[in-house]
mmCIF file with all atom_site columns, C-alpha atoms in Angstrom:
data_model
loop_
_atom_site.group_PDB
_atom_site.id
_atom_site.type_symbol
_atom_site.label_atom_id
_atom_site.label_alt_id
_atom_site.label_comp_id
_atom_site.label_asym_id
_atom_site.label_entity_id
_atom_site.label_seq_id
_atom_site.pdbx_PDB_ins_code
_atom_site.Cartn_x
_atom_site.Cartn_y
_atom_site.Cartn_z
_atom_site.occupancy
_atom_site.B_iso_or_equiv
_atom_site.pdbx_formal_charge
_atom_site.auth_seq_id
_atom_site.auth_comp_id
_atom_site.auth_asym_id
_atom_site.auth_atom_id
_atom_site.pdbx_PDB_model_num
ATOM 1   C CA . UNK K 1 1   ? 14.359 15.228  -7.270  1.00 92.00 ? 6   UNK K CA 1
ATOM 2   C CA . UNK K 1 2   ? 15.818 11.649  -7.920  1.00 97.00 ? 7   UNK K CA 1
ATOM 3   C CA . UNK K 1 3   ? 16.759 9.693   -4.970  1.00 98.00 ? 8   UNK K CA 1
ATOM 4   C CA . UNK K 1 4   ? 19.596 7.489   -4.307  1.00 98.00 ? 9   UNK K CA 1
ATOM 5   C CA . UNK K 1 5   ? 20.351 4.459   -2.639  1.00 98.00 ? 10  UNK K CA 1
ATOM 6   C CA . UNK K 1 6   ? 23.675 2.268   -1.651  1.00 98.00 ? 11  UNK K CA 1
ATOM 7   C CA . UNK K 1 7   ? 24.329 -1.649  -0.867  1.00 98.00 ? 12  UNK K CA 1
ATOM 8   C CA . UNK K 1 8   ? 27.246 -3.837  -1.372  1.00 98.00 ? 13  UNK K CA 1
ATOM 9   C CA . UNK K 1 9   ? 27.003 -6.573  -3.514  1.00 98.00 ? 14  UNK K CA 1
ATOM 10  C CA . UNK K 1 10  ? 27.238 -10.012 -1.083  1.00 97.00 ? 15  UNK K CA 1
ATOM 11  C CA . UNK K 1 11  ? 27.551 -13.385 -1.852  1.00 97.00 ? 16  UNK K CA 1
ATOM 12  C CA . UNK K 1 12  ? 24.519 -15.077 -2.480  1.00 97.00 ? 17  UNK K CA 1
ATOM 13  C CA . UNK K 1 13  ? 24.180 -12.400 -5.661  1.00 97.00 ? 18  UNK K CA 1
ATOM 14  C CA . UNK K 1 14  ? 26.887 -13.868 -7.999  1.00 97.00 ? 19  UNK K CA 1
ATOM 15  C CA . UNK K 1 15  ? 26.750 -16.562 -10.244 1.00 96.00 ? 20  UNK K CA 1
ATOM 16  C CA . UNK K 1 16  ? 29.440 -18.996 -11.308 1.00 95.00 ? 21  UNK K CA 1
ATOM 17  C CA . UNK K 1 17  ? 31.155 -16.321 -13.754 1.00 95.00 ? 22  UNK K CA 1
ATOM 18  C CA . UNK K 1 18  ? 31.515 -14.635 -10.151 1.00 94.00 ? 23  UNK K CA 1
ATOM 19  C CA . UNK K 1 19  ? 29.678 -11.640 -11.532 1.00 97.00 ? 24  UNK K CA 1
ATOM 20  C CA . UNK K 1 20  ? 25.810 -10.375 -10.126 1.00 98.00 ? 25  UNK K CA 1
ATOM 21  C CA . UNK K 1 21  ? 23.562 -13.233 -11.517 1.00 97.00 ? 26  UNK K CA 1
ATOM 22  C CA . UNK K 1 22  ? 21.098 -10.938 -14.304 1.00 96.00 ? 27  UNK K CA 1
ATOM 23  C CA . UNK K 1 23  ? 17.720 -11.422 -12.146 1.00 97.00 ? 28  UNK K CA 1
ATOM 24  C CA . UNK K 1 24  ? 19.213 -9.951  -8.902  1.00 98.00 ? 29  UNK K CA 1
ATOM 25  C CA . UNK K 1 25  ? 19.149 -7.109  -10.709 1.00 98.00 ? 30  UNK K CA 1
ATOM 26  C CA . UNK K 1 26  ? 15.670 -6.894  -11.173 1.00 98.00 ? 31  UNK K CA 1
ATOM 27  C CA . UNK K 1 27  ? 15.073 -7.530  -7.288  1.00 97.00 ? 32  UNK K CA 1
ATOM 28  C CA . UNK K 1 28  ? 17.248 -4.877  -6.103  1.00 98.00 ? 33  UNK K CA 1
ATOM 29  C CA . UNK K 1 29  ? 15.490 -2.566  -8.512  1.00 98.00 ? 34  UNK K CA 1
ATOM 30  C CA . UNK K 1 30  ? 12.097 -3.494  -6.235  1.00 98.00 ? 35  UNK K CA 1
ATOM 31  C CA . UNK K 1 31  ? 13.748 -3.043  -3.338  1.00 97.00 ? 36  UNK K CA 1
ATOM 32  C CA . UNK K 1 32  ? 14.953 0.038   -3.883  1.00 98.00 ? 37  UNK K CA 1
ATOM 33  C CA . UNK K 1 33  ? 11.535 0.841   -5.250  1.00 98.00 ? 38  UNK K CA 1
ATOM 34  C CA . UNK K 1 34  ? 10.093 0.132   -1.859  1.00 98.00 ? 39  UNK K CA 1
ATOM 35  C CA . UNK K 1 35  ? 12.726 2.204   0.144   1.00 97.00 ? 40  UNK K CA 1
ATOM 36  C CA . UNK K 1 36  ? 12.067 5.348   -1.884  1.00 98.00 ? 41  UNK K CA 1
ATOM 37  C CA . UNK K 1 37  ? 8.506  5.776   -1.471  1.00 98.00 ? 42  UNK K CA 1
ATOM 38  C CA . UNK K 1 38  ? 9.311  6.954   1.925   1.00 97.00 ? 43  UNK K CA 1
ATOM 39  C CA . UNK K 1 39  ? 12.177 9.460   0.401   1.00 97.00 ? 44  UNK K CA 1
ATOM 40  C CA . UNK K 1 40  ? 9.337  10.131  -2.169  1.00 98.00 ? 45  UNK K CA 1
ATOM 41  C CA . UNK K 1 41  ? 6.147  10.225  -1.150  1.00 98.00 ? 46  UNK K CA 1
ATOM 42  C CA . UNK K 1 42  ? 6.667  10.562  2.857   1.00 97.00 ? 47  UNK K CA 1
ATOM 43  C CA . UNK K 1 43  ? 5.013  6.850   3.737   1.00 98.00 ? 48  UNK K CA 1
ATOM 44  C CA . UNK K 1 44  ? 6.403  3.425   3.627   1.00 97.00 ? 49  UNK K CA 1
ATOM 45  C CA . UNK K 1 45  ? 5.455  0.752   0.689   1.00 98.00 ? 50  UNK K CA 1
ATOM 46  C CA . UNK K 1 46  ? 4.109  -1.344  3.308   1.00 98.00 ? 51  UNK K CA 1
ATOM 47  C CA . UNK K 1 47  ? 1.733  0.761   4.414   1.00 98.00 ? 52  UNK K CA 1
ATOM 48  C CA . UNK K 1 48  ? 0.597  2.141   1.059   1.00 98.00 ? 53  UNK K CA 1
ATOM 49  C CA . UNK K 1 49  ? 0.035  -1.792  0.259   1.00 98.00 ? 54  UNK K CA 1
ATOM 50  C CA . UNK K 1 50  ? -1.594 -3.094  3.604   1.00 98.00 ? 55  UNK K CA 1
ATOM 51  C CA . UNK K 1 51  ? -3.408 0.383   4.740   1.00 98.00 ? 56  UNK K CA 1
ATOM 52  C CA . UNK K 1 52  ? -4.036 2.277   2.260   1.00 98.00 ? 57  UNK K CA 1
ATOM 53  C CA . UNK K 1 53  ? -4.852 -0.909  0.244   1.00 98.00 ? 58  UNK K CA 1
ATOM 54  C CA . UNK K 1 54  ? -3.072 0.326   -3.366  1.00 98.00 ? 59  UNK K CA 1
ATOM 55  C CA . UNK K 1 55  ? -0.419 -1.609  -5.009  1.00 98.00 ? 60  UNK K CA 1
ATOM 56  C CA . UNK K 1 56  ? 2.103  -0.595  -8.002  1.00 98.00 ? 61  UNK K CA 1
ATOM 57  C CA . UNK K 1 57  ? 2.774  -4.093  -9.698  1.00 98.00 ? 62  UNK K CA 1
ATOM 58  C CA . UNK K 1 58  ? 5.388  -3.809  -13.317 1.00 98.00 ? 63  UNK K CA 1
ATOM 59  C CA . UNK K 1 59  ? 3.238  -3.779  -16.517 1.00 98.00 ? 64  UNK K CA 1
ATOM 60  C CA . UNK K 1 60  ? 6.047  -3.440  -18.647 1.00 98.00 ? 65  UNK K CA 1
ATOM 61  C CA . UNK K 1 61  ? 9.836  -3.759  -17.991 1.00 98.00 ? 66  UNK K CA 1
ATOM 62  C CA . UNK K 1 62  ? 12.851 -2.878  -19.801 1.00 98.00 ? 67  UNK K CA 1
ATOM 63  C CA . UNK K 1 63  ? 16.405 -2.751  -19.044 1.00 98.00 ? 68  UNK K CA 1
ATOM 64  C CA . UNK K 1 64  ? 20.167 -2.578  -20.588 1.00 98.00 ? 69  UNK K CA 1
ATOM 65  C CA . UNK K 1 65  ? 23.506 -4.836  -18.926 1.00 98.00 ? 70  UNK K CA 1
ATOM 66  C CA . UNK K 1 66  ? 26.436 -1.620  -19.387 1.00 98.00 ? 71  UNK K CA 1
ATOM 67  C CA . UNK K 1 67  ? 28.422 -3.755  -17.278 1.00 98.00 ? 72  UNK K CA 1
ATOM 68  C CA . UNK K 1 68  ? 28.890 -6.680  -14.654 1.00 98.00 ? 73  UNK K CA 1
ATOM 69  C CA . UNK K 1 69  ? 28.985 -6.136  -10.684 1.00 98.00 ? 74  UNK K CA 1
ATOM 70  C CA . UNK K 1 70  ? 31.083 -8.162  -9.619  1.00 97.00 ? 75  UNK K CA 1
ATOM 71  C CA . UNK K 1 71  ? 31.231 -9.686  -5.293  1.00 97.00 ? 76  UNK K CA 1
ATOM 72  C CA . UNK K 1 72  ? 32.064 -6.933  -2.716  1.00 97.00 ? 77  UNK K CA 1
ATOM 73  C CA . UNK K 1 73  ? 31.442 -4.118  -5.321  1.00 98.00 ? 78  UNK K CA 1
ATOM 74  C CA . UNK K 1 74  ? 29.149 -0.935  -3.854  1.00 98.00 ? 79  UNK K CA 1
ATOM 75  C CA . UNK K 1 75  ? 26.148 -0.671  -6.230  1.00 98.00 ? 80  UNK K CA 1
ATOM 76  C CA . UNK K 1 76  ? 24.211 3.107   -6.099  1.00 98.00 ? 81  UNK K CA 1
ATOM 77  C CA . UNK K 1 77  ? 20.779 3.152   -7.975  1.00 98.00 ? 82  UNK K CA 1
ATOM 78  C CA . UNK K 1 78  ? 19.685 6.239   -8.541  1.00 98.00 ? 83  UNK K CA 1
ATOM 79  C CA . UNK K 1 79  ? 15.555 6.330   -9.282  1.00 98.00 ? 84  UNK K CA 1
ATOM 80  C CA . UNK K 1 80  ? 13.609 8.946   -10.960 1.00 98.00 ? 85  UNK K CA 1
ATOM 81  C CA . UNK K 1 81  ? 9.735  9.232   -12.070 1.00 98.00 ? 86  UNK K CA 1
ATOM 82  C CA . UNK K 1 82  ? 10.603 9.810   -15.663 1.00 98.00 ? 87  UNK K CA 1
ATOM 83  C CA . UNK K 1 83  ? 6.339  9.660   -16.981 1.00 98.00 ? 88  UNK K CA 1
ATOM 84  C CA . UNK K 1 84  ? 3.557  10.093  -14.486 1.00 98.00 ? 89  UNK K CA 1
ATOM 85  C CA . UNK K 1 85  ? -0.470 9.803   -15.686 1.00 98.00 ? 90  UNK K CA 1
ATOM 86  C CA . UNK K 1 86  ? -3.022 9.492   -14.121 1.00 98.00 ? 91  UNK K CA 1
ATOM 87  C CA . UNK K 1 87  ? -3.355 5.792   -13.004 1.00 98.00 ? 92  UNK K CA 1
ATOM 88  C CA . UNK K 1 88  ? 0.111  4.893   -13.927 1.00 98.00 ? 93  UNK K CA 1
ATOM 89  C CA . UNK K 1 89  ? 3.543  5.861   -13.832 1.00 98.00 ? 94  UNK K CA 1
ATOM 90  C CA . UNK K 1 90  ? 7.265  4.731   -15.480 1.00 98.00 ? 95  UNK K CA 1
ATOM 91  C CA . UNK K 1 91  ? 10.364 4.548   -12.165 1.00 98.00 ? 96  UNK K CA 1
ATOM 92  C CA . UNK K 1 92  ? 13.639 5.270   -13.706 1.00 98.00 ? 97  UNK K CA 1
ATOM 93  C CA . UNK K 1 93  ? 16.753 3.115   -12.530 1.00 98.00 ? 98  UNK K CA 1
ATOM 94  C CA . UNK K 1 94  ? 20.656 3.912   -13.287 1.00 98.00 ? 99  UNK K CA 1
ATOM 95  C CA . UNK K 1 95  ? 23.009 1.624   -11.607 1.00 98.00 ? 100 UNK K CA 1
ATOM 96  C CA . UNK K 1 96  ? 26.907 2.636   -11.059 1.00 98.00 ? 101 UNK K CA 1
ATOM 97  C CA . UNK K 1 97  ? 29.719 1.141   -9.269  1.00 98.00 ? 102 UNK K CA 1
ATOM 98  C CA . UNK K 1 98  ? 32.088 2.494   -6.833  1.00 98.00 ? 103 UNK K CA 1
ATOM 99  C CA . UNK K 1 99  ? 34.134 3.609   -9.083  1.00 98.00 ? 104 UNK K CA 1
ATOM 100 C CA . UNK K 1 100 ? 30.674 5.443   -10.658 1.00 98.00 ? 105 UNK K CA 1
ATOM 101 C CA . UNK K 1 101 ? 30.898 3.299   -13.659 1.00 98.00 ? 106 UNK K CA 1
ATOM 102 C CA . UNK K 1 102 ? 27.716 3.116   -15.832 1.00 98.00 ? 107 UNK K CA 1
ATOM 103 C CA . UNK K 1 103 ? 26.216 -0.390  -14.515 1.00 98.00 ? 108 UNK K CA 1
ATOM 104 C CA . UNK K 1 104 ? 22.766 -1.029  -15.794 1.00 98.00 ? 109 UNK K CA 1
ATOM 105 C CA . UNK K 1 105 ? 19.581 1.078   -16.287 1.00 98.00 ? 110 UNK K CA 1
ATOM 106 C CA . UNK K 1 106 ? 16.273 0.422   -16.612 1.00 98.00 ? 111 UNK K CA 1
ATOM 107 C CA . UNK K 1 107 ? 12.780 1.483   -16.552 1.00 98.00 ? 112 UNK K CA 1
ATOM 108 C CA . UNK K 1 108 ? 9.383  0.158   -15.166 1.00 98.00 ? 113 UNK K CA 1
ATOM 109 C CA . UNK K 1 109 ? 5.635  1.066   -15.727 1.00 98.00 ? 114 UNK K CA 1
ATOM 110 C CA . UNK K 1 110 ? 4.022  0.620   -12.868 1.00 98.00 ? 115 UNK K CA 1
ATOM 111 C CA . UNK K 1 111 ? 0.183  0.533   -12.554 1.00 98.00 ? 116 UNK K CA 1
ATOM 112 C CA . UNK K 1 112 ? -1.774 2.061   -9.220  1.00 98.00 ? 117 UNK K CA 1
ATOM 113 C CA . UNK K 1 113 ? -4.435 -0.416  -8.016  1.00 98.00 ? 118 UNK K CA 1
ATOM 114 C CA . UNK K 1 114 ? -6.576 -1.313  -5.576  1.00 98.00 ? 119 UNK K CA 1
ATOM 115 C CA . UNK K 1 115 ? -5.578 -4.188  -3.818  1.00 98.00 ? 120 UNK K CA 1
ATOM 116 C CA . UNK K 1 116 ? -8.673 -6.093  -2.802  1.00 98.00 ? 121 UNK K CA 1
ATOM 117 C CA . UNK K 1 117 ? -9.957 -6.206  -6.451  1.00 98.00 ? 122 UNK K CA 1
ATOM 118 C CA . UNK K 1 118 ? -6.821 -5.526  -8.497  1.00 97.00 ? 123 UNK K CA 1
ATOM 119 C CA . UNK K 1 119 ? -8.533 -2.962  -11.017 1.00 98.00 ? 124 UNK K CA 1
ATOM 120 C CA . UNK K 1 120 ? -6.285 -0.048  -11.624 1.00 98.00 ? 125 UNK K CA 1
ATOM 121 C CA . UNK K 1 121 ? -7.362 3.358   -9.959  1.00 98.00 ? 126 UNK K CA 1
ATOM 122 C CA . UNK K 1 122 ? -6.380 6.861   -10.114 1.00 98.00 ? 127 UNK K CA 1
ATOM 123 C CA . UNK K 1 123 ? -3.266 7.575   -8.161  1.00 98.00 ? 128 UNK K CA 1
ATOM 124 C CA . UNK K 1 124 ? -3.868 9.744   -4.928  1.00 98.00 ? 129 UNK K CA 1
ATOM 125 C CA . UNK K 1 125 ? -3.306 13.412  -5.295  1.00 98.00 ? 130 UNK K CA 1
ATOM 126 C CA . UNK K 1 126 ? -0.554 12.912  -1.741  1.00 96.00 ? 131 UNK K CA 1
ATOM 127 C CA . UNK K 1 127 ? 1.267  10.342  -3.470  1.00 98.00 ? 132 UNK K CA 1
ATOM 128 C CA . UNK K 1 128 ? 0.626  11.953  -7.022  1.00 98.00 ? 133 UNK K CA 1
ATOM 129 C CA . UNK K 1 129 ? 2.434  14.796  -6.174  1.00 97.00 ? 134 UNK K CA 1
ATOM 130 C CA . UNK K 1 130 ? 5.518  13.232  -4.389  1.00 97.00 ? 135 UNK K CA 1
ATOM 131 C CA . UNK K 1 131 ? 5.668  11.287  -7.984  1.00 98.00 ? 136 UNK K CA 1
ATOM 132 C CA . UNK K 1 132 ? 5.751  14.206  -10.058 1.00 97.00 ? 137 UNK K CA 1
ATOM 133 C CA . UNK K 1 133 ? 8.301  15.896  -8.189  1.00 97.00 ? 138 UNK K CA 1
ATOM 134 C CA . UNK K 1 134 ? 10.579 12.973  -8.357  1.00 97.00 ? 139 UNK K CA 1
ATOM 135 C CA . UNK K 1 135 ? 12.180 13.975  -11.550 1.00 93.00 ? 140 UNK K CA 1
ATOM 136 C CA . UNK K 1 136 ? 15.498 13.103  -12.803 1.00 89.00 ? 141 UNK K CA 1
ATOM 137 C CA . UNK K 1 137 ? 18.013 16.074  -11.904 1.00 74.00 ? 142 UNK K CA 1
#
């Protein structure tokens, strides 16, 4: 099941058109990719990175602007696990507004590896299977 996160849109995010500037995008996309691993998978990103010693850096990107966010606007992402394999896996992201307005959406292929010698590894069956069940509903 897809999970689904809020924030407001503060300050520091908009540009001088007074709309979200297009690479804060991209970082609340990782930040709500850290939060749901917990929703997901049971255990925390930062654990998975410094414990468990795996990391899930982009290989490929892609994304489409629907329309601006503009200051004090509520944006909800909603993430899915729309491919899984067996090293690697592509996050879903759909962006609305308040008024659940069609935003931005995206995708990213991310790449399990191990973190002390960066080669890519087989995802672990725990965190496998709270992948697979993350499906768009």
């Amino acid at each position: 099941m897809a999970v689904t996160f809020s924030r407001r849109i503060d300050f520091p995010m908009v540009d001088m058109a007074e709309i979200v500037f297009y690479p804060i995008y991209w970082d609340l996309a990782h930040r709500f990719f850290e939060l749901s691993w917990e929703e997901i998978c049971g255990i925390n990103y930062p654990d998975i990175i410094q414990k468990l010693r795996l990391g899930f850096p982009a290989v490929k990107n892609e994304c489409e602007f629907v329309a601006p966010l503009r200051y004090g606007d509520t944006v909800t992402c909603k993430i899915w696990i729309s491919a899984i394999g067996r090293k690697s896996c592509t996050w879903s992201y759909a962006y609305t507004n308040q008024h659940n307005e069609e935003i931005w959406n995206a995708s990213v292929v991310t790449v399990c590896v191990n973190m002390d010698t960066l080669e890519s590894v087989p995802i672990p069956e725990n965190l496998f299977q709270g992948l697979e069940s993350c499906s768009h509903d």
